[in-house]
mmCIF file of C-alpha atoms in Angstrom:
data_model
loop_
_atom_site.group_PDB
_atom_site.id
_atom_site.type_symbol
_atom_site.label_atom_id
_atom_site.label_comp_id
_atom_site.label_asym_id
_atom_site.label_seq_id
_atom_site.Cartn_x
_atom_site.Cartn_y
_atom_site.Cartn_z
ATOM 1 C CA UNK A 1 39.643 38.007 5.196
ATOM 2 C CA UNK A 2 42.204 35.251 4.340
ATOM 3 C CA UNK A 3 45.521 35.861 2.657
ATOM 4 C CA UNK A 4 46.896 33.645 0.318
ATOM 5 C CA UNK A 5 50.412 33.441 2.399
ATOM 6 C CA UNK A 6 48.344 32.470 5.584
ATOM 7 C CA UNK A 7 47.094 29.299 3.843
ATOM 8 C CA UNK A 8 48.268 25.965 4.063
ATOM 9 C CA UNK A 9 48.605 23.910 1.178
ATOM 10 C CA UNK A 10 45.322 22.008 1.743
ATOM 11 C CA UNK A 11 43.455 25.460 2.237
ATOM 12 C CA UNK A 12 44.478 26.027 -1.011
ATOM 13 C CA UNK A 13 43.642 23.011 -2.417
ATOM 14 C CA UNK A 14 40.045 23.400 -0.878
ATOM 15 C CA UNK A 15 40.252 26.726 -2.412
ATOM 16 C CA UNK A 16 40.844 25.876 -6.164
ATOM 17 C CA UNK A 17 38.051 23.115 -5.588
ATOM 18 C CA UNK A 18 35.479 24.938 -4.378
ATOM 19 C CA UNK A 19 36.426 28.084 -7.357
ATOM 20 C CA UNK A 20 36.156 24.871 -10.003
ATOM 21 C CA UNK A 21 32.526 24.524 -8.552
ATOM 22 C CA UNK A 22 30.434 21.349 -7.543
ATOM 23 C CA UNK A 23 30.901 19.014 -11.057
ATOM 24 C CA UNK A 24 34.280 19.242 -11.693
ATOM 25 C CA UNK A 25 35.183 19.125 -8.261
ATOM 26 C CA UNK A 26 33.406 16.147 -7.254
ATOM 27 C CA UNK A 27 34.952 13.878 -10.584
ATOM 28 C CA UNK A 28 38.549 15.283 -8.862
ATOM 29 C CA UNK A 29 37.519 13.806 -5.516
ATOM 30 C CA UNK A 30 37.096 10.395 -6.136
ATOM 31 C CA UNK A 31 41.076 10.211 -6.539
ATOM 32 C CA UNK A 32 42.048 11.297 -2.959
ATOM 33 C CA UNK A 33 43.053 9.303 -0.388
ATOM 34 C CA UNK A 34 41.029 9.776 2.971
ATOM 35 C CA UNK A 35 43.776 11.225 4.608
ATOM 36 C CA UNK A 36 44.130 13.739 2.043
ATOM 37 C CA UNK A 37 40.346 14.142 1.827
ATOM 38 C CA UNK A 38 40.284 14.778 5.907
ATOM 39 C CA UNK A 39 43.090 17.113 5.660
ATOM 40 C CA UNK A 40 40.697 19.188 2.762
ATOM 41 C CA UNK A 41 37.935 19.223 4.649
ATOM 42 C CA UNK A 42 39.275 20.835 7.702
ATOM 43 C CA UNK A 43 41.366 22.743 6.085
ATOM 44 C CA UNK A 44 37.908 24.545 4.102
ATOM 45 C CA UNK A 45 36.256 25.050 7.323
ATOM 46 C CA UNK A 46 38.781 27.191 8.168
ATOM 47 C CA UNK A 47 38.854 29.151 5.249
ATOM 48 C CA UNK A 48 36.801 32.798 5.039
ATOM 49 C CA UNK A 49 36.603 35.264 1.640
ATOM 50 C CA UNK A 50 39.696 35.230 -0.228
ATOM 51 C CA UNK A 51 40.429 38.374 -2.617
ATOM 52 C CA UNK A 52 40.571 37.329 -6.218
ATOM 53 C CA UNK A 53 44.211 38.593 -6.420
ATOM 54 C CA UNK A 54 45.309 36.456 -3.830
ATOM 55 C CA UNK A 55 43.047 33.189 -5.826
ATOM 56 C CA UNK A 56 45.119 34.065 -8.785
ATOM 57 C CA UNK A 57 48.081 32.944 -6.934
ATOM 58 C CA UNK A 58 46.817 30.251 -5.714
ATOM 59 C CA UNK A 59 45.884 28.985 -9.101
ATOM 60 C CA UNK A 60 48.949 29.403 -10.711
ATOM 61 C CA UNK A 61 51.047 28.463 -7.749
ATOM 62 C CA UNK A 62 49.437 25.026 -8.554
ATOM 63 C CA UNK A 63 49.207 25.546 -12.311
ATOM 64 C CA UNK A 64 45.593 25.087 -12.647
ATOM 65 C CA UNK A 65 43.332 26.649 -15.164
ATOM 66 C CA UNK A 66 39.761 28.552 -13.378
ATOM 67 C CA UNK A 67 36.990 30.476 -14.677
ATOM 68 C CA UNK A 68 38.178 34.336 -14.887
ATOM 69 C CA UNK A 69 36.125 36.497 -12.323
ATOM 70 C CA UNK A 70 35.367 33.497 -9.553
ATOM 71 C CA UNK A 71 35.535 34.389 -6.180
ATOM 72 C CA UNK A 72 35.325 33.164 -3.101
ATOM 73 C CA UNK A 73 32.782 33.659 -0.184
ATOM 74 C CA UNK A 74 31.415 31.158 2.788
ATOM 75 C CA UNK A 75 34.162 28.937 1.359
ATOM 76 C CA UNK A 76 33.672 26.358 4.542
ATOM 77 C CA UNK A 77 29.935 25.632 3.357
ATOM 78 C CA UNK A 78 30.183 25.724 -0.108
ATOM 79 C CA UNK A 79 33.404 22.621 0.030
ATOM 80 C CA UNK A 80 30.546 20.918 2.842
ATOM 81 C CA UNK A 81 28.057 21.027 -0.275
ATOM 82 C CA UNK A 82 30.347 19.482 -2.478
ATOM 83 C CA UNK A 83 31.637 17.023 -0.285
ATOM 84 C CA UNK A 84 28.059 15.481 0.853
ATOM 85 C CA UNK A 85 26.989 15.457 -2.685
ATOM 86 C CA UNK A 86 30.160 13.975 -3.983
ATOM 87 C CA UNK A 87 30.418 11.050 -0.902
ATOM 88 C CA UNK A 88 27.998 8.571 1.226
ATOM 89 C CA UNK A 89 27.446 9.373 5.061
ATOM 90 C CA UNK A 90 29.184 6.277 5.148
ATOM 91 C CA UNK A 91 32.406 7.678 3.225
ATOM 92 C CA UNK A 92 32.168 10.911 5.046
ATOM 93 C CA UNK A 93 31.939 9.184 8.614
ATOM 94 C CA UNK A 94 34.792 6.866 7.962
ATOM 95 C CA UNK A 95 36.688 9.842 6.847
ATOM 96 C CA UNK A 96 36.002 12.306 9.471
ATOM 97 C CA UNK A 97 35.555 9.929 12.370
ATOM 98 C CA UNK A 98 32.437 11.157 13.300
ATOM 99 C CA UNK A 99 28.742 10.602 13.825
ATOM 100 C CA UNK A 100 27.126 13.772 12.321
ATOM 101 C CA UNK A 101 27.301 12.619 9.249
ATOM 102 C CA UNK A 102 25.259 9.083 9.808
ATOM 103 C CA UNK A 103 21.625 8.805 8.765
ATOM 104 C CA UNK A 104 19.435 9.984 11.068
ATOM 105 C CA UNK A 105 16.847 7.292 12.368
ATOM 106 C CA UNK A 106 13.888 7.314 10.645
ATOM 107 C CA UNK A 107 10.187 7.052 13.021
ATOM 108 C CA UNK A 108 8.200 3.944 12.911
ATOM 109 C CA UNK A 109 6.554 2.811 9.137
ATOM 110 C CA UNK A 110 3.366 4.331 8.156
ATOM 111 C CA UNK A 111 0.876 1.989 8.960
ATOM 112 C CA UNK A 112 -1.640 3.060 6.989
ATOM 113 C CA UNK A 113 -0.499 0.027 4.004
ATOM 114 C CA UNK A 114 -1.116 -2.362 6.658
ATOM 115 C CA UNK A 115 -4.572 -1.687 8.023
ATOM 116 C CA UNK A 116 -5.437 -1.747 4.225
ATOM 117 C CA UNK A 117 -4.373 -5.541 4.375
ATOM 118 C CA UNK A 118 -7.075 -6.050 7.454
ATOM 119 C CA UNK A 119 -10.582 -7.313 6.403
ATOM 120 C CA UNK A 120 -12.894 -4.202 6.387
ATOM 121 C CA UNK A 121 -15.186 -5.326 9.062
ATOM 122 C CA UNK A 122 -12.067 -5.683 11.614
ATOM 123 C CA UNK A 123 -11.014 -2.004 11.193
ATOM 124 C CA UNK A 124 -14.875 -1.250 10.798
ATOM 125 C CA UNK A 125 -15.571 -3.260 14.488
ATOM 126 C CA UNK A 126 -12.767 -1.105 16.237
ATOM 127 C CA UNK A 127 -14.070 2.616 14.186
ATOM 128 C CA UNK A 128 -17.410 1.639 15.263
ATOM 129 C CA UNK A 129 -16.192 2.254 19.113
ATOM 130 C CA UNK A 130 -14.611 4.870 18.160
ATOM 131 C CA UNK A 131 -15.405 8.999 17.806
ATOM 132 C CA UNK A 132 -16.824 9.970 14.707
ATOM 133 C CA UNK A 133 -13.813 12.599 14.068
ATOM 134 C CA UNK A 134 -11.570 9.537 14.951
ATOM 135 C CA UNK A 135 -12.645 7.433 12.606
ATOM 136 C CA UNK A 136 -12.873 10.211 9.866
ATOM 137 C CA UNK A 137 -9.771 11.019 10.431
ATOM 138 C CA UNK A 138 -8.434 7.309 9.698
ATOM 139 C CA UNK A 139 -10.560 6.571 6.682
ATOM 140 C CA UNK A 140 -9.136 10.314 5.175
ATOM 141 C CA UNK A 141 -6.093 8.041 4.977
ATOM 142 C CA UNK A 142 -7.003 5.159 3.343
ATOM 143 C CA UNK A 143 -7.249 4.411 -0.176
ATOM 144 C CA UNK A 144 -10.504 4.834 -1.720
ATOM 145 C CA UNK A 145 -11.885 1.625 -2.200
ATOM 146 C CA UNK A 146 -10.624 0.470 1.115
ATOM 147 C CA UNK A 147 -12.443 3.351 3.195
ATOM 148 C CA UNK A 148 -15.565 2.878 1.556
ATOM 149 C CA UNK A 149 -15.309 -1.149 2.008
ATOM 150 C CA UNK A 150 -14.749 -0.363 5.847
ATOM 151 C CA UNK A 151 -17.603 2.494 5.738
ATOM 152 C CA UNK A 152 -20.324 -0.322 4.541
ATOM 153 C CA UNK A 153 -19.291 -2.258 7.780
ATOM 154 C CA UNK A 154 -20.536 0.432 10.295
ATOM 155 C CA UNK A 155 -23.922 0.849 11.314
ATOM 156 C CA UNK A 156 -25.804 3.812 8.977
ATOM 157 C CA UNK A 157 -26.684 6.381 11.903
ATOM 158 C CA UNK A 158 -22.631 6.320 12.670
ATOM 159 C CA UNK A 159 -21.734 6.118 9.315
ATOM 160 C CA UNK A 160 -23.052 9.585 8.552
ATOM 161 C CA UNK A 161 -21.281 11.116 11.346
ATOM 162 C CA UNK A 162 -19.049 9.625 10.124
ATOM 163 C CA UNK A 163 -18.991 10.844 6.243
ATOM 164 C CA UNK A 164 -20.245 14.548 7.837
ATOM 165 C CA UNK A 165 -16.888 15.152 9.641
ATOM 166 C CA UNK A 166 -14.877 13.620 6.278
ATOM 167 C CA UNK A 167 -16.492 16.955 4.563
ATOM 168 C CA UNK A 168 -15.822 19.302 6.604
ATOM 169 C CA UNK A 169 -12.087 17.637 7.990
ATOM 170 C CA UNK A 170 -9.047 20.068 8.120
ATOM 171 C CA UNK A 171 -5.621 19.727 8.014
ATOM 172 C CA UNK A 172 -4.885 17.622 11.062
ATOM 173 C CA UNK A 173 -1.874 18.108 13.115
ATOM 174 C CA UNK A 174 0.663 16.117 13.785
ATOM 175 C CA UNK A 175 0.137 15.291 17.506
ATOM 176 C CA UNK A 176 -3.026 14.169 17.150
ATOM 177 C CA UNK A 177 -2.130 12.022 13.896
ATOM 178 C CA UNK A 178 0.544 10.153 15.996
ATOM 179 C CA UNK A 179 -1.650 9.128 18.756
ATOM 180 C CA UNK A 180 -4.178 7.549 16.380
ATOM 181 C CA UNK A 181 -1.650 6.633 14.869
ATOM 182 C CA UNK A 182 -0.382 4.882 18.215
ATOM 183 C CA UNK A 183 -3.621 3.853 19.145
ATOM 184 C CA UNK A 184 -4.331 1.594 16.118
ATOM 185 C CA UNK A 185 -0.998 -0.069 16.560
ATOM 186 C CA UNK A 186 -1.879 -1.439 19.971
ATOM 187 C CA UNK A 187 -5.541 -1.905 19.871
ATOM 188 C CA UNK A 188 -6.064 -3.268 16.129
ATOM 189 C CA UNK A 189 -2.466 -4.198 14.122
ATOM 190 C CA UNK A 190 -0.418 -6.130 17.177
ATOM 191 C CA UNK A 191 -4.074 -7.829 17.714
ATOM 192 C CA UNK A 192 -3.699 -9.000 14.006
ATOM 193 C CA UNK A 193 0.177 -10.006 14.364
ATOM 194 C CA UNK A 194 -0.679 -12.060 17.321
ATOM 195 C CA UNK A 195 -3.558 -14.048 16.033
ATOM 196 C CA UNK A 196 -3.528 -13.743 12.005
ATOM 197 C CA UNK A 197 -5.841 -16.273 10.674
ATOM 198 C CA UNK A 198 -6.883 -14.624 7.455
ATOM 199 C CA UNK A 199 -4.496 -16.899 5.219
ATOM 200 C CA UNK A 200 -5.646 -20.246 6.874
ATOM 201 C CA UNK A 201 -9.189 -19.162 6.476
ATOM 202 C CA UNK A 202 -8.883 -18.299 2.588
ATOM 203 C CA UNK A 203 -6.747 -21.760 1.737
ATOM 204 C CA UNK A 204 -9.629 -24.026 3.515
ATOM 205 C CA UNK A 205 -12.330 -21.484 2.182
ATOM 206 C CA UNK A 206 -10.413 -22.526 -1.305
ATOM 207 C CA UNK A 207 -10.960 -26.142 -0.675
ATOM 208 C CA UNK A 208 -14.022 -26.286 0.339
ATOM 209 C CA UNK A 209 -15.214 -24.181 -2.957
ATOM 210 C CA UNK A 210 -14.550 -27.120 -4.912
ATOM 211 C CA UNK A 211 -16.818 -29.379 -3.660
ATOM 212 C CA UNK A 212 -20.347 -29.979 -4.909
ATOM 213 C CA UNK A 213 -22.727 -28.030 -2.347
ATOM 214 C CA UNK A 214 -24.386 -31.537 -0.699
ATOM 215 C CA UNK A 215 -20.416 -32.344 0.123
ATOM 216 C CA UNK A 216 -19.814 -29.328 1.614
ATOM 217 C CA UNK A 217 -23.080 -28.467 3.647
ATOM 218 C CA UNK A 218 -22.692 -31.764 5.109
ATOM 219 C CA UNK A 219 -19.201 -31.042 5.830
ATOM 220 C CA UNK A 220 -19.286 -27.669 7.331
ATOM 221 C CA UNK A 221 -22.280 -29.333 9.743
ATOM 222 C CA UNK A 222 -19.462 -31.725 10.924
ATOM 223 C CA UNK A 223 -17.116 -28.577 11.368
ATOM 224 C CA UNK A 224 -20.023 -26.500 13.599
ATOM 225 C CA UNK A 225 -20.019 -29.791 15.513
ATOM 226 C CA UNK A 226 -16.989 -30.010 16.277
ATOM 227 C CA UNK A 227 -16.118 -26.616 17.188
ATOM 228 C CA UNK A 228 -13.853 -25.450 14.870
ATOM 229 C CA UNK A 229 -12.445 -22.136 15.604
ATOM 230 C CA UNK A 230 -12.997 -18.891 13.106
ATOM 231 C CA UNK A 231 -15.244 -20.498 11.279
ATOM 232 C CA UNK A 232 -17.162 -17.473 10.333
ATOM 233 C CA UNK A 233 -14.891 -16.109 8.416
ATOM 234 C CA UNK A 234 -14.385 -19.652 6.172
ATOM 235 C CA UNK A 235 -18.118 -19.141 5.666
ATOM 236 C CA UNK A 236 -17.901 -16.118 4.494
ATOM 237 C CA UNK A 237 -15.584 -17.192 1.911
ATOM 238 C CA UNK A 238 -18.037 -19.742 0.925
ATOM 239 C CA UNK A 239 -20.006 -19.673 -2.122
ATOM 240 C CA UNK A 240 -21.304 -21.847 -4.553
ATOM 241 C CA UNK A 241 -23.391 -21.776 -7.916
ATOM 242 C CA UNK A 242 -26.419 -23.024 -6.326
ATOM 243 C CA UNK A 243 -26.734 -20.227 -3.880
ATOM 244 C CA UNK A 244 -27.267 -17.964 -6.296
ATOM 245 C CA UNK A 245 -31.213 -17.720 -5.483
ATOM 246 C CA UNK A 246 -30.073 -16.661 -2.075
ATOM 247 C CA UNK A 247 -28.516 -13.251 -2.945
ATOM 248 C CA UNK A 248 -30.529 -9.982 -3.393
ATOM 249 C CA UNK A 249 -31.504 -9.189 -7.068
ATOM 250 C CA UNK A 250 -29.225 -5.910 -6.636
ATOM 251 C CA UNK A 251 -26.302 -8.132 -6.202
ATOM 252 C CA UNK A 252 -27.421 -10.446 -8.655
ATOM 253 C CA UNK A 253 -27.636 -7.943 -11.131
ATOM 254 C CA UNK A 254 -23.907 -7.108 -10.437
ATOM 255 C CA UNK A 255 -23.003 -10.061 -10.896
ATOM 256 C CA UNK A 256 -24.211 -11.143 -14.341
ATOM 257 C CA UNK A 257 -23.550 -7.841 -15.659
ATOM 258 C CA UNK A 258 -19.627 -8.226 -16.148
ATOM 259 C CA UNK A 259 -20.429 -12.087 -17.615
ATOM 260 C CA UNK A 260 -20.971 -13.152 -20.998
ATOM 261 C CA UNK A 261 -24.514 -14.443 -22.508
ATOM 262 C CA UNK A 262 -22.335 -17.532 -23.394
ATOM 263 C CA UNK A 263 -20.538 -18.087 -19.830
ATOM 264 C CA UNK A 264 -24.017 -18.153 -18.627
ATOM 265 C CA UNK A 265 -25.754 -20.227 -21.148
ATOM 266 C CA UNK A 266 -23.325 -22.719 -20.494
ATOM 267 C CA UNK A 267 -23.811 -22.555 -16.984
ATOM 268 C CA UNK A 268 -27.301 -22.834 -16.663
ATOM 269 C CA UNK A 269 -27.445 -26.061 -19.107
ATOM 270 C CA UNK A 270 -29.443 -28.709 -16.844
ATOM 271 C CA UNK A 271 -29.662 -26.096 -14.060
ATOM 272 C CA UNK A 272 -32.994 -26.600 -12.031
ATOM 273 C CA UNK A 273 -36.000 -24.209 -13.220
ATOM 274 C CA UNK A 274 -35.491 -22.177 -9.616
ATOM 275 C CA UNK A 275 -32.143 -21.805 -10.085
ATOM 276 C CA UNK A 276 -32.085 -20.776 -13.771
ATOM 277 C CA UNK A 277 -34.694 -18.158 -12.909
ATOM 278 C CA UNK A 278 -32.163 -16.827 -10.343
ATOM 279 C CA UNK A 279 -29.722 -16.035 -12.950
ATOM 280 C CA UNK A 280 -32.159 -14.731 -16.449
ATOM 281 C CA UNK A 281 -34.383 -12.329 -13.779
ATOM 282 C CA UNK A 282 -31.148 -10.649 -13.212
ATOM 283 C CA UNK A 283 -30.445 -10.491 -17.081
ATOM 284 C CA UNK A 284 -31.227 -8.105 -19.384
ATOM 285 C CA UNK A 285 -34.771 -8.796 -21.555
ATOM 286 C CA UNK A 286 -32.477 -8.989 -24.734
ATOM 287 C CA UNK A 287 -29.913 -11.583 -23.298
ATOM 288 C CA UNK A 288 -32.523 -13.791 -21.768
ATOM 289 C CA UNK A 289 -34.261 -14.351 -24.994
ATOM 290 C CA UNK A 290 -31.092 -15.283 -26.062
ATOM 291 C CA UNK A 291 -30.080 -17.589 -23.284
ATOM 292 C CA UNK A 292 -33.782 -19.245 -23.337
ATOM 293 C CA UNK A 293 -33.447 -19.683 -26.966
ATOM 294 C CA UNK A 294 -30.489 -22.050 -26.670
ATOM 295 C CA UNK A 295 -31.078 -23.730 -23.562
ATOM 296 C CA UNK A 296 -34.226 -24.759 -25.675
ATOM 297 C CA UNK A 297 -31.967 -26.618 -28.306
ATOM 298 C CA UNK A 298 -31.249 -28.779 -25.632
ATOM 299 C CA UNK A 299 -27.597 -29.745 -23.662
ATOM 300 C CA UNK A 300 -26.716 -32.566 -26.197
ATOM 301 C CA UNK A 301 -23.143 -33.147 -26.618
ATOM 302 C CA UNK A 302 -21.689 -30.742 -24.047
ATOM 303 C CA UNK A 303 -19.388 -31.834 -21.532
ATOM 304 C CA UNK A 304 -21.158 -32.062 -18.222
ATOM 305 C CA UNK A 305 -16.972 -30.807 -17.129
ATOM 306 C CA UNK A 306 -17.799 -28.103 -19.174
ATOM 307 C CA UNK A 307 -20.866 -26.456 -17.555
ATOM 308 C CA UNK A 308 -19.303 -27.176 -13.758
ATOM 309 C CA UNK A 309 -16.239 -25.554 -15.117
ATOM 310 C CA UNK A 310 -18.429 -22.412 -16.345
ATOM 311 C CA UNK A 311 -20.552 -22.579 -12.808
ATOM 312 C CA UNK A 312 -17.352 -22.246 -11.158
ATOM 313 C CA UNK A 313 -16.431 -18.811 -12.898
ATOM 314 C CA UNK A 314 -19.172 -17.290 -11.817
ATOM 315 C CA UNK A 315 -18.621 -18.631 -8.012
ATOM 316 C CA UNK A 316 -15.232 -17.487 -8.550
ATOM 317 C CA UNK A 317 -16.638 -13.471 -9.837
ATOM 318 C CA UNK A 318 -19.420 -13.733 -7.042
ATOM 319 C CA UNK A 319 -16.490 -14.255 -4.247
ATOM 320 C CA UNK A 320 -13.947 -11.784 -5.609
ATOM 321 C CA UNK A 321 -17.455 -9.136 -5.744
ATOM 322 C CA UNK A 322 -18.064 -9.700 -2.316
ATOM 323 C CA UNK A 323 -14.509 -9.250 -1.674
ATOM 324 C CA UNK A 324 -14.399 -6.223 -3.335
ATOM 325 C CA UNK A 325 -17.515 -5.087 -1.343
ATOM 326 C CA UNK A 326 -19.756 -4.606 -3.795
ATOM 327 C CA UNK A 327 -22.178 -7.267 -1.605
ATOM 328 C CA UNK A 328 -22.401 -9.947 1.069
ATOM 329 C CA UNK A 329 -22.542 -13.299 0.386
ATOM 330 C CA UNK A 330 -25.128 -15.251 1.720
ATOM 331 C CA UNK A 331 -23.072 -17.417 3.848
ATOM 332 C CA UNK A 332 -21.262 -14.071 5.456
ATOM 333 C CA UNK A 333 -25.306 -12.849 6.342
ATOM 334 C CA UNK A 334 -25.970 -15.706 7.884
ATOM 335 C CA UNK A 335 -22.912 -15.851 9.911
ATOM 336 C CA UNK A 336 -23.950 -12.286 11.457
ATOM 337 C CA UNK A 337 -27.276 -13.572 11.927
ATOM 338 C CA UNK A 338 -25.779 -16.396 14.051
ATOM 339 C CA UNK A 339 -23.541 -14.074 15.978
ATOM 340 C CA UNK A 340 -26.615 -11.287 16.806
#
């Protein structure tokens, strides 16, 4: 137990602060020097229970006003509390000299945001190779939509495996997380930092979008000739409004279904008869009667910028669909074709 004549004048000082308590003491802090603030905070450390007789004197020794009844006990933790939520590590290092008080270094980033940012089938490519309770494990932490775009990727016999462990998965401990963890940092992210070509193979997919599709099949035959590299995945980028008969009716009727009866009307004015087919069999029987009715009245007086304008939006949905995952486009089938 600590006397009040064994205490030097900072130990009293600490002592009055710490009765005060945490709010007023920490406005009073901010006007000491850091001398005077180094001299406080050893002197607390030192201190040990102090009888409330002996914190009277104190008090009045320095003619300060306290709460009647406060003691004192574990004195030396109670100022550290105050101090480290009064000051920065910073403040408290330059104070005290030392290095206890400096952040301590965090691990490496989660990398779970970044293989988020990967096209599904890359992530799917390297899960594929992978154990089922692996890639479980990896698609538990994923967002939603990304997991289940990377899910499609896989082959269906793996893919239930892979779904079956997802079910039944635990918690999974911390080891093990780290060296996937690890693992997808070598084999599949520092893979994409060396050899990103994602953004160069969206701006020329861009381009090539807005050419007319004779332009750009004859175009993309000069590119196969000449060997141009990742040219799968420009192609699968690639749509246009008069592929349309080439996707599945299920993703045709995805499509249409989030587009207007106008949008579509306008689009299909002086559309071929296979072509407009394409679009009304994927329509409902209410909105092609409609759609029929006035591409009957004829395309008189409407821009011919107009309906290539209106094709475009729908190129535009069908590529931001496929994106999405809700289907392939026929360009990225017939790249896989090519490469099995």
């Amino acid at each position: 137990m600590t006397t009040a004549l064994a205490l030097t004048r900072p130990q009293k000082a600490a002592a009055i602060l710490v009765a005060m308590g945490k709010p007023a003491a920490s406005r009073l802090l901010k006007f000491f020097k850091q001398d005077e603030l180094k001299a406080l905070i050893e002197g607390a450390r030192l201190l040990r229970t102090i009888p409330q007789a002996d914190l009277e004197r104190i008090v009045a020794e320095f003619e300060a006003e306290f709460t009647e009844g406060a003691g004192l006990l574990d004195s030396a933790d109670r100022m550290d509390t105050i101090l480290n939520e009064s000051l920065s590590p910073e403040e408290m290092s330059a104070i005290m000299g030392e290095r206890k008080f400096e952040p301590v270094p965090e691990g490496p980033p989660p990398i779970w945001p970044d293989l988020e940012k990967l096209e599904p089938s890359r992530l799917g490519s390297f899960l594929a190779g992978e154990h089922p309770q692996t890639s479980a494990m990896v698609l538990s932490k994923l967002a939603p939509q990304t997991a289940a775009n990377v899910l499609l990727t896989i082959e269906k016999p793996m893919r239930s495996q892979i779904i079956k462990r997802m079910v039944t998965m635990a918690n999974i401990p911390d080891v093990a997380s780290r060296i996937v963890e690890d693992q997808l940092r070598v084999s599949v992210l520092s893979q994409k930092a060396s050899r990103d070509t994602t953004a160069g193979q969206e701006r020329v997919a861009s381009m090539l979008n807005e050419m007319a599709k004779p332009e750009l099949d004859e175009l993309m035959h000069d590119l196969e000739q000449a060997g141009t590299p990742d040219l799968a995945g420009v192609k699968s980028r690639l749509f246009a409004f008069d592929d349309l008969p080439l996707l599945p009716q299920k993703a045709r009727v995805l499509l249409f279904d989030g587009l207007s009866t106008e949008l579509v009307t306008l689009a299909l004015r002086g559309a071929p008869p296979e072509l407009a087919e394409s679009a009304l069999s994927a329509i409902g029987a209410r909105s092609r009667r409609m759609i029929e009715s006035e591409l009957g009245q004829g395309s008189e007086g409407i821009a011919l910028a107009d309906i290539m304008a209106a094709r475009k939006r729908i190129s535009v949905a069908a590529i931001r669909l496929s994106r999405e995952g809700a289907f392939e486009l026929p360009s990225t089938q017939a790249a896989t074709a090519e490469a099995a």
